[in-house]
Amino acid sequence: MKINKTNVARLLDKAKVAYQLVPYEVDENDLSATHVADQLGENVAQVFKTLVLHGDKSGYFVCVIPGADEVDLKKAAKVSGNKSCEMIPVKELLPLTGYIRGGCSPIGMKKHFPTYIHHTAGQFDHIYVSAGQRGLQIRIAPEDLIREARAEVADVIREI
């Protein structure tokens, strides 16, 4: 099966970063990272989702967190230098990032935003993030993703 290169893949090629494009079956009714992990046969802790937030001081920023977790808005605000923050409405995602819900990647957004990746990424030799479209993930070493997304490692998830 031929997989078309996404903008994310082209950017990683240009930077000479090793990665693998991994297709999965999309369920329009379930765009969760848990569903993606099930489709890939991978641990959901290795399948990261990309969330875009808006802070009261810094403006937009990105959190990349394990698939089954939820962002902690207080922690996210603190690491990003804000007093408060909130998830952006889904309708703002495409015009702001160039990506749709379920296909948002921390690499290759229309503009670079401060990016925070959860520290558990470093526990794995590879993790998965969206390749920039639904139905396609990128398998990548966490340190390569951190470098290419110009991300800061932080604790931004809600403790259960």
CSV table of N, CA, C and O in Angstrom, one decimal, residues 63-129:
chain,number,residue,atom,x,y,z
A,63,CYS,N,0.3,21.4,23.7
A,63,CYS,CA,0.7,20.3,24.7
A,63,CYS,C,0.6,19.0,24.0
A,63,CYS,O,-0.4,18.7,23.3
A,64,VAL,N,1.6,18.2,24.1
A,64,VAL,CA,1.6,16.8,23.5
A,64,VAL,C,1.7,15.8,24.7
A,64,VAL,O,2.6,15.8,25.4
A,65,ILE,N,0.6,15.1,24.8
A,65,ILE,CA,0.4,14.3,26.0
A,65,ILE,C,0.0,12.8,25.7
A,65,ILE,O,-0.5,12.6,24.6
A,66,PRO,N,0.3,11.9,26.6
A,66,PRO,CA,-0.1,10.5,26.4
A,66,PRO,C,-1.6,10.4,26.1
A,66,PRO,O,-2.5,11.1,26.7
A,67,GLY,N,-2.0,9.5,25.2
A,67,GLY,CA,-3.3,9.4,24.7
A,67,GLY,C,-4.5,9.2,25.6
A,67,GLY,O,-5.6,9.8,25.4
A,68,ALA,N,-4.3,8.5,26.7
A,68,ALA,CA,-5.4,8.3,27.7
A,68,ALA,C,-5.5,9.4,28.7
A,68,ALA,O,-6.4,9.4,29.5
A,69,ASP,N,-4.5,10.3,28.7
A,69,ASP,CA,-4.5,11.3,29.8
A,69,ASP,C,-5.3,12.6,29.3
A,69,ASP,O,-5.6,12.8,28.2
A,70,GLU,N,-5.5,13.5,30.3
A,70,GLU,CA,-6.1,14.8,30.1
A,70,GLU,C,-5.1,15.8,30.5
A,70,GLU,O,-4.4,15.7,31.5
A,71,VAL,N,-5.2,16.9,29.8
A,71,VAL,CA,-4.3,18.1,30.1
A,71,VAL,C,-4.8,18.7,31.4
A,71,VAL,O,-6.0,18.8,31.6
A,72,ASP,N,-3.8,19.1,32.3
A,72,ASP,CA,-4.2,19.8,33.5
A,72,ASP,C,-4.0,21.3,33.2
A,72,ASP,O,-2.9,21.7,33.0
A,73,LEU,N,-5.1,22.0,33.1
A,73,LEU,CA,-5.1,23.4,32.7
A,73,LEU,C,-4.2,24.3,33.6
A,73,LEU,O,-3.6,25.2,33.1
A,74,LYS,N,-4.2,24.0,34.9
A,74,LYS,CA,-3.4,24.7,35.9
A,74,LYS,C,-1.9,24.5,35.6
A,74,LYS,O,-1.1,25.4,35.5
A,75,LYS,N,-1.5,23.2,35.4
A,75,LYS,CA,-0.1,22.9,35.1
A,75,LYS,C,0.3,23.5,33.8
A,75,LYS,O,1.4,24.0,33.7
A,76,ALA,N,-0.6,23.4,32.8
A,76,ALA,CA,-0.3,23.9,31.4
A,76,ALA,C,-0.1,25.4,31.5
A,76,ALA,O,0.8,26.0,30.9
A,77,ALA,N,-1.0,26.1,32.2
A,77,ALA,CA,-0.9,27.6,32.3
A,77,ALA,C,0.5,27.9,33.0
A,77,ALA,O,1.2,28.8,32.5
A,78,LYS,N,0.8,27.2,34.1
A,78,LYS,CA,2.0,27.5,34.8
A,78,LYS,C,3.3,27.4,33.9
A,78,LYS,O,4.1,28.3,33.9
A,79,VAL,N,3.4,26.2,33.3
A,79,VAL,CA,4.6,26.0,32.5
A,79,VAL,C,4.7,26.9,31.3
A,79,VAL,O,5.8,27.2,30.8
A,80,SER,N,3.6,27.4,30.8
A,80,SER,CA,3.6,28.3,29.6
A,80,SER,C,3.6,29.8,30.0
A,80,SER,O,3.5,30.6,29.1
A,81,GLY,N,3.7,30.1,31.3
A,81,GLY,CA,3.8,31.4,31.7
A,81,GLY,C,2.5,32.2,31.8
A,81,GLY,O,2.5,33.4,31.6
A,82,ASN,N,1.4,31.5,31.9
A,82,ASN,CA,0.1,32.1,32.0
A,82,ASN,C,-0.5,31.9,33.3
A,82,ASN,O,-0.1,31.0,34.1
A,83,LYS,N,-1.6,32.7,33.6
A,83,LYS,CA,-2.3,32.6,34.9
A,83,LYS,C,-3.4,31.5,34.6
A,83,LYS,O,-3.8,30.8,35.5
A,84,SER,N,-4.0,31.6,33.4
A,84,SER,CA,-5.0,30.6,33.0
A,84,SER,C,-4.9,30.3,31.6
A,84,SER,O,-4.3,31.0,30.8
A,85,CYS,N,-5.5,29.2,31.2
A,85,CYS,CA,-5.5,28.8,29.8
A,85,CYS,C,-6.8,27.9,29.5
A,85,CYS,O,-7.4,27.4,30.5
A,86,GLU,N,-7.1,27.7,28.3
A,86,GLU,CA,-8.2,26.8,27.9
A,86,GLU,C,-7.9,26.2,26.6
A,86,GLU,O,-7.1,26.7,25.8
A,87,MET,N,-8.6,25.1,26.3
A,87,MET,CA,-8.5,24.4,25.0
A,87,MET,C,-9.1,25.4,24.0
A,87,MET,O,-10.1,26.0,24.3
A,88,ILE,N,-8.6,25.4,22.8
A,88,ILE,CA,-9.2,26.3,21.8
A,88,ILE,C,-10.4,25.5,21.2
A,88,ILE,O,-10.5,24.3,21.2
A,89,PRO,N,-11.5,26.3,20.7
A,89,PRO,CA,-12.6,25.6,20.1
A,89,PRO,C,-12.1,24.9,18.8
A,89,PRO,O,-11.3,25.4,18.1
A,90,VAL,N,-12.8,23.7,18.6
A,90,VAL,CA,-12.4,22.9,17.4
A,90,VAL,C,-12.4,23.7,16.1
A,90,VAL,O,-11.6,23.6,15.2
A,91,LYS,N,-13.4,24.6,16.0
A,91,LYS,CA,-13.5,25.4,14.7
A,91,LYS,C,-12.3,26.3,14.5
A,91,LYS,O,-12.1,26.7,13.3
A,92,GLU,N,-11.5,26.6,15.5
A,92,GLU,CA,-10.3,27.4,15.3
A,92,GLU,C,-9.1,26.6,15.0
A,92,GLU,O,-8.1,27.2,14.5
A,93,LEU,N,-9.2,25.3,15.1
A,93,LEU,CA,-8.0,24.5,14.9
A,93,LEU,C,-7.4,24.5,13.5
A,93,LEU,O,-6.2,24.8,13.3
A,94,LEU,N,-8.3,24.3,12.5
A,94,LEU,CA,-7.8,24.3,11.1
A,94,LEU,C,-7.2,25.7,10.6
A,94,LEU,O,-6.1,25.7,10.2
A,95,PRO,N,-8.0,26.8,10.9
A,95,PRO,CA,-7.4,28.1,10.4
A,95,PRO,C,-6.1,28.4,11.2
A,95,PRO,O,-5.2,29.0,10.6
A,96,LEU,N,-6.0,28.0,12.4
A,96,LEU,CA,-4.8,28.3,13.2
A,96,LEU,C,-3.6,27.5,12.9
A,96,LEU,O,-2.5,28.0,12.7
A,97,THR,N,-3.8,26.1,12.8
A,97,THR,CA,-2.7,25.2,12.6
A,97,THR,C,-2.5,24.6,11.3
A,97,THR,O,-1.4,24.1,10.9
A,98,GLY,N,-3.6,24.6,10.5
A,98,GLY,CA,-3.6,23.9,9.2
A,98,GLY,C,-4.0,22.4,9.3
A,98,GLY,O,-4.0,21.7,8.4
A,99,TYR,N,-4.3,22.0,10.6
A,99,TYR,CA,-4.7,20.6,10.8
A,99,TYR,C,-6.1,20.5,11.3
A,99,TYR,O,-6.6,21.5,12.0
A,100,ILE,N,-6.7,19.4,11.1
A,100,ILE,CA,-8.1,19.1,11.6
A,100,ILE,C,-8.0,18.2,12.9
A,100,ILE,O,-7.0,17.6,13.1
A,101,ARG,N,-9.1,18.2,13.6
A,101,ARG,CA,-9.2,17.4,14.8
A,101,ARG,C,-9.0,15.9,14.4
A,101,ARG,O,-9.5,15.4,13.5
A,102,GLY,N,-8.1,15.3,15.2
A,102,GLY,CA,-7.8,13.9,14.9
A,102,GLY,C,-6.6,13.7,13.9
A,102,GLY,O,-6.2,12.6,13.6
A,103,GLY,N,-6.1,14.9,13.5
A,103,GLY,CA,-5.0,14.9,12.5
A,103,GLY,C,-4.0,16.0,12.8
A,103,GLY,O,-3.3,16.5,11.9
A,104,CYS,N,-4.0,16.5,14.1
A,104,CYS,CA,-3.1,17.6,14.4
A,104,CYS,C,-1.8,17.1,14.9
A,104,CYS,O,-1.7,16.3,15.8
A,105,SER,N,-0.7,17.6,14.3
A,105,SER,CA,0.6,17.2,14.6
A,105,SER,C,1.4,18.3,15.2
A,105,SER,O,1.2,19.5,14.9
A,106,PRO,N,2.3,18.0,16.2
A,106,PRO,CA,3.1,19.1,16.8
A,106,PRO,C,4.2,19.6,15.8
A,106,PRO,O,4.8,20.6,16.1
A,107,ILE,N,4.3,19.0,14.7
A,107,ILE,CA,5.3,19.4,13.6
A,107,ILE,C,4.6,19.9,12.4
A,107,ILE,O,3.6,19.3,12.0
A,108,GLY,N,5.1,21.1,11.9
A,108,GLY,CA,4.5,21.6,10.7
A,108,GLY,C,3.3,22.4,10.7
A,108,GLY,O,2.5,22.5,9.8
A,109,MET,N,2.9,22.9,11.9
A,109,MET,CA,1.8,23.8,12.0
A,109,MET,C,2.1,25.1,11.2
A,109,MET,O,3.2,25.4,10.9
A,110,LYS,N,1.0,25.8,10.8
A,110,LYS,CA,1.2,27.0,10.0
A,110,LYS,C,2.2,28.0,10.6
A,110,LYS,O,3.0,28.7,9.9
A,111,LYS,N,2.3,28.0,12.0
A,111,LYS,CA,3.2,28.9,12.7
A,111,LYS,C,3.7,28.1,13.9
A,111,LYS,O,3.0,27.2,14.4
A,112,HIS,N,4.9,28.3,14.3
A,112,HIS,CA,5.4,27.6,15.5
A,112,HIS,C,4.8,28.2,16.7
A,112,HIS,O,4.9,29.4,16.9
A,113,PHE,N,4.3,27.4,17.6
A,113,PHE,CA,3.8,27.8,18.9
A,113,PHE,C,4.7,27.1,20.0
A,113,PHE,O,5.2,26.0,19.8
A,114,PRO,N,4.8,27.8,21.2
A,114,PRO,CA,5.5,27.1,22.2
A,114,PRO,C,4.9,25.7,22.5
A,114,PRO,O,3.7,25.6,22.5
A,115,THR,N,5.7,24.7,22.6
A,115,THR,CA,5.2,23.3,22.7
A,115,THR,C,5.8,22.6,23.9
A,115,THR,O,7.0,22.7,24.2
A,116,TYR,N,4.9,21.9,24.6
A,116,TYR,CA,5.3,21.2,25.8
A,116,TYR,C,4.9,19.8,25.7
A,116,TYR,O,3.8,19.5,25.4
A,117,ILE,N,5.9,18.9,25.8
A,117,ILE,CA,5.6,17.5,25.7
A,117,ILE,C,5.8,16.8,27.0
A,117,ILE,O,6.7,17.1,27.8
A,118,HIS,N,4.8,15.9,27.3
A,118,HIS,CA,4.8,15.3,28.7
A,118,HIS,C,6.1,14.4,28.8
A,118,HIS,O,6.5,13.7,27.9
A,119,HIS,N,6.7,14.5,30.0
A,119,HIS,CA,8.0,13.9,30.3
A,119,HIS,C,8.0,12.4,30.2
A,119,HIS,O,9.0,11.8,29.9
A,120,THR,N,6.8,11.7,30.2
A,120,THR,CA,6.8,10.2,30.0
A,120,THR,C,7.2,9.8,28.6
A,120,THR,O,7.5,8.6,28.4
A,121,ALA,N,7.2,10.7,27.7
A,121,ALA,CA,7.7,10.4,26.3
A,121,ALA,C,9.1,9.8,26.4
A,121,ALA,O,9.4,8.9,25.6
A,122,GLY,N,9.9,10.3,27.3
A,122,GLY,CA,11.3,9.9,27.4
A,122,GLY,C,11.5,8.5,27.9
A,122,GLY,O,12.6,7.9,27.9
A,123,GLN,N,10.4,7.9,28.4
A,123,GLN,CA,10.5,6.5,28.9
A,123,GLN,C,10.5,5.4,27.8
A,123,GLN,O,10.7,4.3,28.0
A,124,PHE,N,10.2,5.9,26.6
A,124,PHE,CA,10.1,4.9,25.4
A,124,PHE,C,11.1,5.2,24.4
A,124,PHE,O,11.6,6.3,24.2
A,125,ASP,N,11.5,4.1,23.6
A,125,ASP,CA,12.5,4.4,22.6
A,125,ASP,C,11.8,5.0,21.3
A,125,ASP,O,12.4,5.6,20.5
A,126,HIS,N,10.4,4.8,21.3
A,126,HIS,CA,9.7,5.5,20.2
A,126,HIS,C,8.3,5.8,20.7
A,126,HIS,O,7.8,5.1,21.6
A,127,ILE,N,7.7,6.8,20.2
A,127,ILE,CA,6.3,7.2,20.5
A,127,ILE,C,5.6,7.5,19.1
A,127,ILE,O,6.3,7.5,18.1
A,128,TYR,N,4.3,7.6,19.2
A,128,TYR,CA,3.5,7.9,18.0
A,128,TYR,C,2.8,9.3,18.2
A,128,TYR,O,2.3,9.6,19.3
A,129,VAL,N,2.8,10.1,17.1
A,129,VAL,CA,2.1,11.3,17.1
A,129,VAL,C,1.4,11.4,15.7
A,129,VAL,O,1.9,10.7,14.8
